[in-house]
């Protein structure tokens, strides 16, 4: 299917890359300028900014409460941005929609960014907040059932890595992992996945841009061969929490996300993989105002509730949904 027409309009208006060096400060300022004012954001029962203590230090978080209730499922959310962009503000709308549709209390993590913070600082922040949430269930009115971790793009990388860290630490409390178009393999050899060539140019995130965008992370102590950096390289995937993986048809990273789903299923993990037709990388963060892509939040809610994928048809619908557990 061709790219969604609304996405195509925006892509056509973007300036062509000029090859100049990336400037993190300028790019962050540009993102911040696009954040809508508070009065234009999805209203929820409560939104609180605070910091939580972790072994790596105090980490800023934003806690979203969708409605007044006696108890809540908990969802730790990790924003994307190639490990050097993104913030609690730039992805505030994602966290709000996750809270609204899932009914969970969402804890969004303001982790340290590259290049200022060397690996594994950001990952340790995310894992520390996950463990804090698990240890403070009474304070967070946890319902004792759902403790999920979610992330988009590089945030999906951190979510997958944190789930594996929890398993290695003997912490089995995570009930679900949700990965939106995750960056799971930071070896950018274009022959590793067909989607790196198929979607190399013209869809926003370009294959040639992967290395320079991720260089702030990789040049600061993150080794692509390390499973904490490239979760798809983990040798033993058994015992990881059930996974929902959403991929985009027109995304260079599409195939690594879908392969990770197959590897998890082969390791006995329950997996649901949905490819969103007509979508490009970042569609949950950038284009969820389109009903076809807002469905990602409802699919997440269905996954957490155990009711399966939301079905749909037409441009932007999720297709190729597979579920599996046990050896493939």
JSON list of N, CA and C in Angstrom, two decimals, residues 109-157:
[
{"chain": "A", "resi": 109, "resn": "UNK", "atom": "N", "xyz": [9.04, 8.48, 31.44]},
{"chain": "A", "resi": 109, "resn": "UNK", "atom": "CA", "xyz": [10.38, 8.60, 32.01]},
{"chain": "A", "resi": 109, "resn": "UNK", "atom": "C", "xyz": [11.19, 9.69, 31.30]},
{"chain": "A", "resi": 110, "resn": "UNK", "atom": "N", "xyz": [11.69, 10.64, 32.06]},
{"chain": "A", "resi": 110, "resn": "UNK", "atom": "CA", "xyz": [12.55, 11.69, 31.52]},
{"chain": "A", "resi": 110, "resn": "UNK", "atom": "C", "xyz": [14.02, 11.30, 31.68]},
{"chain": "A", "resi": 111, "resn": "UNK", "atom": "N", "xyz": [14.41, 10.27, 30.96]},
{"chain": "A", "resi": 111, "resn": "UNK", "atom": "CA", "xyz": [15.75, 9.70, 31.11]},
{"chain": "A", "resi": 111, "resn": "UNK", "atom": "C", "xyz": [16.83, 10.62, 30.54]},
{"chain": "A", "resi": 112, "resn": "UNK", "atom": "N", "xyz": [18.07, 10.38, 30.96]},
{"chain": "A", "resi": 112, "resn": "UNK", "atom": "CA", "xyz": [19.21, 11.16, 30.46]},
{"chain": "A", "resi": 112, "resn": "UNK", "atom": "C", "xyz": [19.50, 10.81, 29.01]},
{"chain": "A", "resi": 113, "resn": "UNK", "atom": "N", "xyz": [19.87, 11.84, 28.24]},
{"chain": "A", "resi": 113, "resn": "UNK", "atom": "CA", "xyz": [20.06, 11.69, 26.80]},
{"chain": "A", "resi": 113, "resn": "UNK", "atom": "C", "xyz": [21.54, 11.69, 26.44]},
{"chain": "A", "resi": 114, "resn": "UNK", "atom": "N", "xyz": [21.84, 11.00, 25.32]},
{"chain": "A", "resi": 114, "resn": "UNK", "atom": "CA", "xyz": [23.14, 11.15, 24.68]},
{"chain": "A", "resi": 114, "resn": "UNK", "atom": "C", "xyz": [23.15, 12.50, 23.94]},
{"chain": "A", "resi": 115, "resn": "UNK", "atom": "N", "xyz": [24.31, 13.08, 23.67]},
{"chain": "A", "resi": 115, "resn": "UNK", "atom": "CA", "xyz": [25.65, 12.60, 24.03]},
{"chain": "A", "resi": 115, "resn": "UNK", "atom": "C", "xyz": [26.10, 13.03, 25.41]},
{"chain": "A", "resi": 116, "resn": "UNK", "atom": "N", "xyz": [25.29, 13.84, 26.11]},
{"chain": "A", "resi": 116, "resn": "UNK", "atom": "CA", "xyz": [25.72, 14.34, 27.42]},
{"chain": "A", "resi": 116, "resn": "UNK", "atom": "C", "xyz": [25.90, 13.20, 28.42]},
{"chain": "A", "resi": 117, "resn": "UNK", "atom": "N", "xyz": [25.04, 12.20, 28.33]},
{"chain": "A", "resi": 117, "resn": "UNK", "atom": "CA", "xyz": [25.09, 11.06, 29.25]},
{"chain": "A", "resi": 117, "resn": "UNK", "atom": "C", "xyz": [25.57, 9.83, 28.49]},
{"chain": "A", "resi": 118, "resn": "UNK", "atom": "N", "xyz": [26.63, 9.23, 28.95]},
{"chain": "A", "resi": 118, "resn": "UNK", "atom": "CA", "xyz": [27.21, 8.06, 28.29]},
{"chain": "A", "resi": 118, "resn": "UNK", "atom": "C", "xyz": [26.40, 6.80, 28.62]},
{"chain": "A", "resi": 119, "resn": "UNK", "atom": "N", "xyz": [26.44, 5.85, 27.68]},
{"chain": "A", "resi": 119, "resn": "UNK", "atom": "CA", "xyz": [25.83, 4.54, 27.92]},
{"chain": "A", "resi": 119, "resn": "UNK", "atom": "C", "xyz": [26.44, 3.93, 29.19]},
{"chain": "A", "resi": 120, "resn": "UNK", "atom": "N", "xyz": [25.62, 3.31, 30.06]},
{"chain": "A", "resi": 120, "resn": "UNK", "atom": "CA", "xyz": [24.20, 3.00, 29.91]},
{"chain": "A", "resi": 120, "resn": "UNK", "atom": "C", "xyz": [23.29, 3.91, 30.73]},
{"chain": "A", "resi": 121, "resn": "UNK", "atom": "N", "xyz": [23.62, 5.19, 30.85]},
{"chain": "A", "resi": 121, "resn": "UNK", "atom": "CA", "xyz": [22.89, 6.08, 31.75]},
{"chain": "A", "resi": 121, "resn": "UNK", "atom": "C", "xyz": [21.39, 6.10, 31.48]},
{"chain": "A", "resi": 122, "resn": "UNK", "atom": "N", "xyz": [21.00, 6.34, 30.21]},
{"chain": "A", "resi": 122, "resn": "UNK", "atom": "CA", "xyz": [19.57, 6.43, 29.90]},
{"chain": "A", "resi": 122, "resn": "UNK", "atom": "C", "xyz": [18.85, 5.13, 30.18]},
{"chain": "A", "resi": 123, "resn": "UNK", "atom": "N", "xyz": [19.45, 4.02, 29.80]},
{"chain": "A", "resi": 123, "resn": "UNK", "atom": "CA", "xyz": [18.84, 2.71, 30.05]},
{"chain": "A", "resi": 123, "resn": "UNK", "atom": "C", "xyz": [18.70, 2.45, 31.55]},
{"chain": "A", "resi": 124, "resn": "UNK", "atom": "N", "xyz": [19.71, 2.80, 32.31]},
{"chain": "A", "resi": 124, "resn": "UNK", "atom": "CA", "xyz": [19.64, 2.60, 33.76]},
{"chain": "A", "resi": 124, "resn": "UNK", "atom": "C", "xyz": [18.54, 3.44, 34.38]},
{"chain": "A", "resi": 125, "resn": "UNK", "atom": "N", "xyz": [18.34, 4.67, 33.87]},
{"chain": "A", "resi": 125, "resn": "UNK", "atom": "CA", "xyz": [17.24, 5.50, 34.36]},
{"chain": "A", "resi": 125, "resn": "UNK", "atom": "C", "xyz": [15.90, 4.81, 34.14]},
{"chain": "A", "resi": 126, "resn": "UNK", "atom": "N", "xyz": [15.72, 4.28, 32.93]},
{"chain": "A", "resi": 126, "resn": "UNK", "atom": "CA", "xyz": [14.44, 3.64, 32.60]},
{"chain": "A", "resi": 126, "resn": "UNK", "atom": "C", "xyz": [14.21, 2.40, 33.45]},
{"chain": "A", "resi": 127, "resn": "UNK", "atom": "N", "xyz": [15.25, 1.60, 33.59]},
{"chain": "A", "resi": 127, "resn": "UNK", "atom": "CA", "xyz": [15.11, 0.39, 34.40]},
{"chain": "A", "resi": 127, "resn": "UNK", "atom": "C", "xyz": [14.87, 0.75, 35.87]},
{"chain": "A", "resi": 128, "resn": "UNK", "atom": "N", "xyz": [15.55, 1.79, 36.34]},
{"chain": "A", "resi": 128, "resn": "UNK", "atom": "CA", "xyz": [15.35, 2.21, 37.71]},
{"chain": "A", "resi": 128, "resn": "UNK", "atom": "C", "xyz": [13.93, 2.66, 37.99]},
{"chain": "A", "resi": 129, "resn": "UNK", "atom": "N", "xyz": [13.33, 3.38, 37.04]},
{"chain": "A", "resi": 129, "resn": "UNK", "atom": "CA", "xyz": [11.94, 3.82, 37.21]},
{"chain": "A", "resi": 129, "resn": "UNK", "atom": "C", "xyz": [11.00, 2.62, 37.17]},
{"chain": "A", "resi": 130, "resn": "UNK", "atom": "N", "xyz": [11.28, 1.66, 36.31]},
{"chain": "A", "resi": 130, "resn": "UNK", "atom": "CA", "xyz": [10.46, 0.45, 36.27]},
{"chain": "A", "resi": 130, "resn": "UNK", "atom": "C", "xyz": [10.47, -0.26, 37.62]},
{"chain": "A", "resi": 131, "resn": "UNK", "atom": "N", "xyz": [11.64, -0.42, 38.19]},
{"chain": "A", "resi": 131, "resn": "UNK", "atom": "CA", "xyz": [11.73, -1.09, 39.49]},
{"chain": "A", "resi": 131, "resn": "UNK", "atom": "C", "xyz": [11.09, -0.25, 40.59]},
{"chain": "A", "resi": 132, "resn": "UNK", "atom": "N", "xyz": [11.24, 1.07, 40.50]},
{"chain": "A", "resi": 132, "resn": "UNK", "atom": "CA", "xyz": [10.59, 1.95, 41.48]},
{"chain": "A", "resi": 132, "resn": "UNK", "atom": "C", "xyz": [9.07, 1.77, 41.44]},
{"chain": "A", "resi": 133, "resn": "UNK", "atom": "N", "xyz": [8.52, 1.73, 40.23]},
{"chain": "A", "resi": 133, "resn": "UNK", "atom": "CA", "xyz": [7.08, 1.55, 40.11]},
{"chain": "A", "resi": 133, "resn": "UNK", "atom": "C", "xyz": [6.63, 0.23, 40.74]},
{"chain": "A", "resi": 134, "resn": "UNK", "atom": "N", "xyz": [7.40, -0.82, 40.50]},
{"chain": "A", "resi": 134, "resn": "UNK", "atom": "CA", "xyz": [7.04, -2.13, 41.06]},
{"chain": "A", "resi": 134, "resn": "UNK", "atom": "C", "xyz": [7.12, -2.12, 42.58]},
{"chain": "A", "resi": 135, "resn": "UNK", "atom": "N", "xyz": [8.06, -1.36, 43.11]},
{"chain": "A", "resi": 135, "resn": "UNK", "atom": "CA", "xyz": [8.27, -1.35, 44.56]},
{"chain": "A", "resi": 135, "resn": "UNK", "atom": "C", "xyz": [7.36, -0.37, 45.29]},
{"chain": "A", "resi": 136, "resn": "UNK", "atom": "N", "xyz": [6.67, 0.48, 44.56]},
{"chain": "A", "resi": 136, "resn": "UNK", "atom": "CA", "xyz": [5.80, 1.49, 45.18]},
{"chain": "A", "resi": 136, "resn": "UNK", "atom": "C", "xyz": [4.35, 1.33, 44.72]},
{"chain": "A", "resi": 137, "resn": "UNK", "atom": "N", "xyz": [3.93, 0.08, 44.61]},
{"chain": "A", "resi": 137, "resn": "UNK", "atom": "CA", "xyz": [2.57, -0.20, 44.16]},
{"chain": "A", "resi": 137, "resn": "UNK", "atom": "C", "xyz": [1.51, 0.42, 45.04]},
{"chain": "A", "resi": 138, "resn": "UNK", "atom": "N", "xyz": [1.74, 0.42, 46.35]},
{"chain": "A", "resi": 138, "resn": "UNK", "atom": "CA", "xyz": [0.74, 1.01, 47.26]},
{"chain": "A", "resi": 138, "resn": "UNK", "atom": "C", "xyz": [0.59, 2.50, 46.98]},
{"chain": "A", "resi": 139, "resn": "UNK", "atom": "N", "xyz": [1.70, 3.19, 46.82]},
{"chain": "A", "resi": 139, "resn": "UNK", "atom": "CA", "xyz": [1.67, 4.63, 46.55]},
{"chain": "A", "resi": 139, "resn": "UNK", "atom": "C", "xyz": [0.98, 4.93, 45.23]},
{"chain": "A", "resi": 140, "resn": "UNK", "atom": "N", "xyz": [1.14, 4.05, 44.25]},
{"chain": "A", "resi": 140, "resn": "UNK", "atom": "CA", "xyz": [0.59, 4.26, 42.91]},
{"chain": "A", "resi": 140, "resn": "UNK", "atom": "C", "xyz": [-0.77, 3.62, 42.72]},
{"chain": "A", "resi": 141, "resn": "UNK", "atom": "N", "xyz": [-1.32, 3.06, 43.78]},
{"chain": "A", "resi": 141, "resn": "UNK", "atom": "CA", "xyz": [-2.63, 2.39, 43.74]},
{"chain": "A", "resi": 141, "resn": "UNK", "atom": "C", "xyz": [-2.66, 1.27, 42.68]},
{"chain": "A", "resi": 142, "resn": "UNK", "atom": "N", "xyz": [-1.59, 0.51, 42.64]},
{"chain": "A", "resi": 142, "resn": "UNK", "atom": "CA", "xyz": [-1.47, -0.57, 41.68]},
{"chain": "A", "resi": 142, "resn": "UNK", "atom": "C", "xyz": [-2.53, -1.63, 41.93]},
{"chain": "A", "resi": 143, "resn": "UNK", "atom": "N", "xyz": [-3.09, -2.15, 40.84]},
{"chain": "A", "resi": 143, "resn": "UNK", "atom": "CA", "xyz": [-4.15, -3.16, 40.98]},
{"chain": "A", "resi": 143, "resn": "UNK", "atom": "C", "xyz": [-3.61, -4.57, 41.18]},
{"chain": "A", "resi": 144, "resn": "UNK", "atom": "N", "xyz": [-2.29, -4.71, 41.19]},
{"chain": "A", "resi": 144, "resn": "UNK", "atom": "CA", "xyz": [-1.69, -6.02, 41.42]},
{"chain": "A", "resi": 144, "resn": "UNK", "atom": "C", "xyz": [-1.73, -6.95, 40.22]},
{"chain": "A", "resi": 145, "resn": "UNK", "atom": "N", "xyz": [-2.17, -6.42, 39.07]},
{"chain": "A", "resi": 145, "resn": "UNK", "atom": "CA", "xyz": [-2.29, -7.28, 37.89]},
{"chain": "A", "resi": 145, "resn": "UNK", "atom": "C", "xyz": [-1.38, -6.82, 36.75]},
{"chain": "A", "resi": 146, "resn": "UNK", "atom": "N", "xyz": [-1.49, -5.60, 36.31]},
{"chain": "A", "resi": 146, "resn": "UNK", "atom": "CA", "xyz": [-0.78, -5.14, 35.13]},
{"chain": "A", "resi": 146, "resn": "UNK", "atom": "C", "xyz": [0.39, -4.24, 35.49]},
{"chain": "A", "resi": 147, "resn": "UNK", "atom": "N", "xyz": [1.59, -4.64, 35.10]},
{"chain": "A", "resi": 147, "resn": "UNK", "atom": "CA", "xyz": [2.79, -3.81, 35.19]},
{"chain": "A", "resi": 147, "resn": "UNK", "atom": "C", "xyz": [3.50, -3.92, 33.86]},
{"chain": "A", "resi": 148, "resn": "UNK", "atom": "N", "xyz": [3.23, -2.96, 32.98]},
{"chain": "A", "resi": 148, "resn": "UNK", "atom": "CA", "xyz": [3.71, -3.02, 31.60]},
{"chain": "A", "resi": 148, "resn": "UNK", "atom": "C", "xyz": [4.81, -2.00, 31.37]},
{"chain": "A", "resi": 149, "resn": "UNK", "atom": "N", "xyz": [5.63, -2.26, 30.36]},
{"chain": "A", "resi": 149, "resn": "UNK", "atom": "CA", "xyz": [6.63, -1.30, 29.91]},
{"chain": "A", "resi": 149, "resn": "UNK", "atom": "C", "xyz": [6.44, -1.10, 28.41]},
{"chain": "A", "resi": 150, "resn": "UNK", "atom": "N", "xyz": [6.49, 0.15, 27.97]},
{"chain": "A", "resi": 150, "resn": "UNK", "atom": "CA", "xyz": [6.23, 0.47, 26.57]},
{"chain": "A", "resi": 150, "resn": "UNK", "atom": "C", "xyz": [7.22, 1.52, 26.10]},
{"chain": "A", "resi": 151, "resn": "UNK", "atom": "N", "xyz": [7.49, 1.53, 24.80]},
{"chain": "A", "resi": 151, "resn": "UNK", "atom": "CA", "xyz": [8.35, 2.56, 24.23]},
{"chain": "A", "resi": 151, "resn": "UNK", "atom": "C", "xyz": [8.22, 2.60, 22.73]},
{"chain": "A", "resi": 152, "resn": "UNK", "atom": "N", "xyz": [8.54, 3.77, 22.16]},
{"chain": "A", "resi": 152, "resn": "UNK", "atom": "CA", "xyz": [8.50, 3.91, 20.71]},
{"chain": "A", "resi": 152, "resn": "UNK", "atom": "C", "xyz": [9.89, 4.19, 20.18]},
{"chain": "A", "resi": 153, "resn": "UNK", "atom": "N", "xyz": [10.25, 3.56, 19.06]},
{"chain": "A", "resi": 153, "resn": "UNK", "atom": "CA", "xyz": [11.54, 3.75, 18.39]},
{"chain": "A", "resi": 153, "resn": "UNK", "atom": "C", "xyz": [12.69, 3.43, 19.35]},
{"chain": "A", "resi": 154, "resn": "UNK", "atom": "N", "xyz": [13.58, 4.39, 19.65]},
{"chain": "A", "resi": 154, "resn": "UNK", "atom": "CA", "xyz": [14.64, 4.10, 20.59]},
{"chain": "A", "resi": 154, "resn": "UNK", "atom": "C", "xyz": [14.09, 3.82, 21.99]},
{"chain": "A", "resi": 155, "resn": "UNK", "atom": "N", "xyz": [12.92, 4.37, 22.29]},
{"chain": "A", "resi": 155, "resn": "UNK", "atom": "CA", "xyz": [12.26, 4.02, 23.55]},
{"chain": "A", "resi": 155, "resn": "UNK", "atom": "C", "xyz": [11.84, 2.57, 23.57]},
{"chain": "A", "resi": 156, "resn": "UNK", "atom": "N", "xyz": [11.49, 2.02, 22.39]},
{"chain": "A", "resi": 156, "resn": "UNK", "atom": "CA", "xyz": [11.20, 0.60, 22.29]},
{"chain": "A", "resi": 156, "resn": "UNK", "atom": "C", "xyz": [12.45, -0.23, 22.53]},
{"chain": "A", "resi": 157, "resn": "UNK", "atom": "N", "xyz": [13.59, 0.28, 22.08]},
{"chain": "A", "resi": 157, "resn": "UNK", "atom": "CA", "xyz": [14.87, -0.37, 22.37]},
{"chain": "A", "resi": 157, "resn": "UNK", "atom": "C", "xyz": [15.07, -0.46, 23.88]}
]
